[in-house]
């Protein structure tokens, strides 16, 4: 079994990889998809569970955001194998994302990745500030009923 200190940097690696230019999906990078989807739904707090491939709130569980999570799981597996840990040693890996109203004009949000091992040890990454770069685009198709509701403020 490896040394726990070898896993200290894993959360930062996952976050840097997820928000890198390697994780592009059709119209934008992960920051763009998260930014646009969250703003359309007026959501400011997001959690992405890397191992389970889920998001909270579940409305953000869309293919552009979840499709690359498998690559992050592979990164976890490779890190564990390379540091002589069992492949199931990491039991939790999550991104906690917060979009502040104060930085909305700059398209900035914060993200922190946290992992946990099967002994209960927690590994916290740095708090990163990410920026959406691409022009805003529509993530969700709006239907006529929803548009009417918005106009009437029902």
PDB file of N, CA and C in Angstrom, residues 142-154:
ATOM      1  N   UNK A 142     -36.071  25.747 -24.438  1.00  0.00           N
ATOM      2  CA  UNK A 142     -37.223  26.232 -23.676  1.00  0.00           C
ATOM      3  C   UNK A 142     -38.486  25.962 -24.486  1.00  0.00           C
ATOM      4  N   UNK A 143     -39.502  25.552 -23.790  1.00  0.00           N
ATOM      5  CA  UNK A 143     -40.760  25.289 -24.488  1.00  0.00           C
ATOM      6  C   UNK A 143     -41.687  26.492 -24.363  1.00  0.00           C
ATOM      7  N   UNK A 144     -42.702  26.516 -25.139  1.00  0.00           N
ATOM      8  CA  UNK A 144     -43.625  27.641 -25.201  1.00  0.00           C
ATOM      9  C   UNK A 144     -44.275  27.895 -23.849  1.00  0.00           C
ATOM     10  N   UNK A 145     -44.674  26.833 -23.149  1.00  0.00           N
ATOM     11  CA  UNK A 145     -45.314  26.977 -21.844  1.00  0.00           C
ATOM     12  C   UNK A 145     -44.390  27.681 -20.855  1.00  0.00           C
ATOM     13  N   UNK A 146     -43.139  27.308 -20.864  1.00  0.00           N
ATOM     14  CA  UNK A 146     -42.158  27.909 -19.955  1.00  0.00           C
ATOM     15  C   UNK A 146     -41.969  29.399 -20.274  1.00  0.00           C
ATOM     16  N   UNK A 147     -41.929  29.742 -21.545  1.00  0.00           N
ATOM     17  CA  UNK A 147     -41.784  31.145 -21.948  1.00  0.00           C
ATOM     18  C   UNK A 147     -42.971  31.979 -21.486  1.00  0.00           C
ATOM     19  N   UNK A 148     -44.168  31.421 -21.616  1.00  0.00           N
ATOM     20  CA  UNK A 148     -45.362  32.132 -21.168  1.00  0.00           C
ATOM     21  C   UNK A 148     -45.332  32.344 -19.671  1.00  0.00           C
ATOM     22  N   UNK A 149     -44.954  31.311 -18.925  1.00  0.00           N
ATOM     23  CA  UNK A 149     -44.837  31.423 -17.479  1.00  0.00           C
ATOM     24  C   UNK A 149     -43.870  32.523 -17.092  1.00  0.00           C
ATOM     25  N   UNK A 150     -42.717  32.582 -17.760  1.00  0.00           N
ATOM     26  CA  UNK A 150     -41.720  33.586 -17.437  1.00  0.00           C
ATOM     27  C   UNK A 150     -42.247  34.993 -17.712  1.00  0.00           C
ATOM     28  N   UNK A 151     -42.950  35.164 -18.816  1.00  0.00           N
ATOM     29  CA  UNK A 151     -43.488  36.480 -19.159  1.00  0.00           C
ATOM     30  C   UNK A 151     -44.578  36.919 -18.192  1.00  0.00           C
ATOM     31  N   UNK A 152     -45.382  35.967 -17.743  1.00  0.00           N
ATOM     32  CA  UNK A 152     -46.465  36.283 -16.811  1.00  0.00           C
ATOM     33  C   UNK A 152     -46.004  36.227 -15.358  1.00  0.00           C
ATOM     34  N   UNK A 153     -44.782  35.751 -15.137  1.00  0.00           N
ATOM     35  CA  UNK A 153     -44.212  35.609 -13.782  1.00  0.00           C
ATOM     36  C   UNK A 153     -45.092  34.758 -12.886  1.00  0.00           C
ATOM     37  N   UNK A 154     -45.509  33.627 -13.422  1.00  0.00           N
ATOM     38  CA  UNK A 154     -46.380  32.699 -12.661  1.00  0.00           C
ATOM     39  C   UNK A 154     -45.508  31.821 -11.805  1.00  0.00           C
TER      40      UNK A 154
END
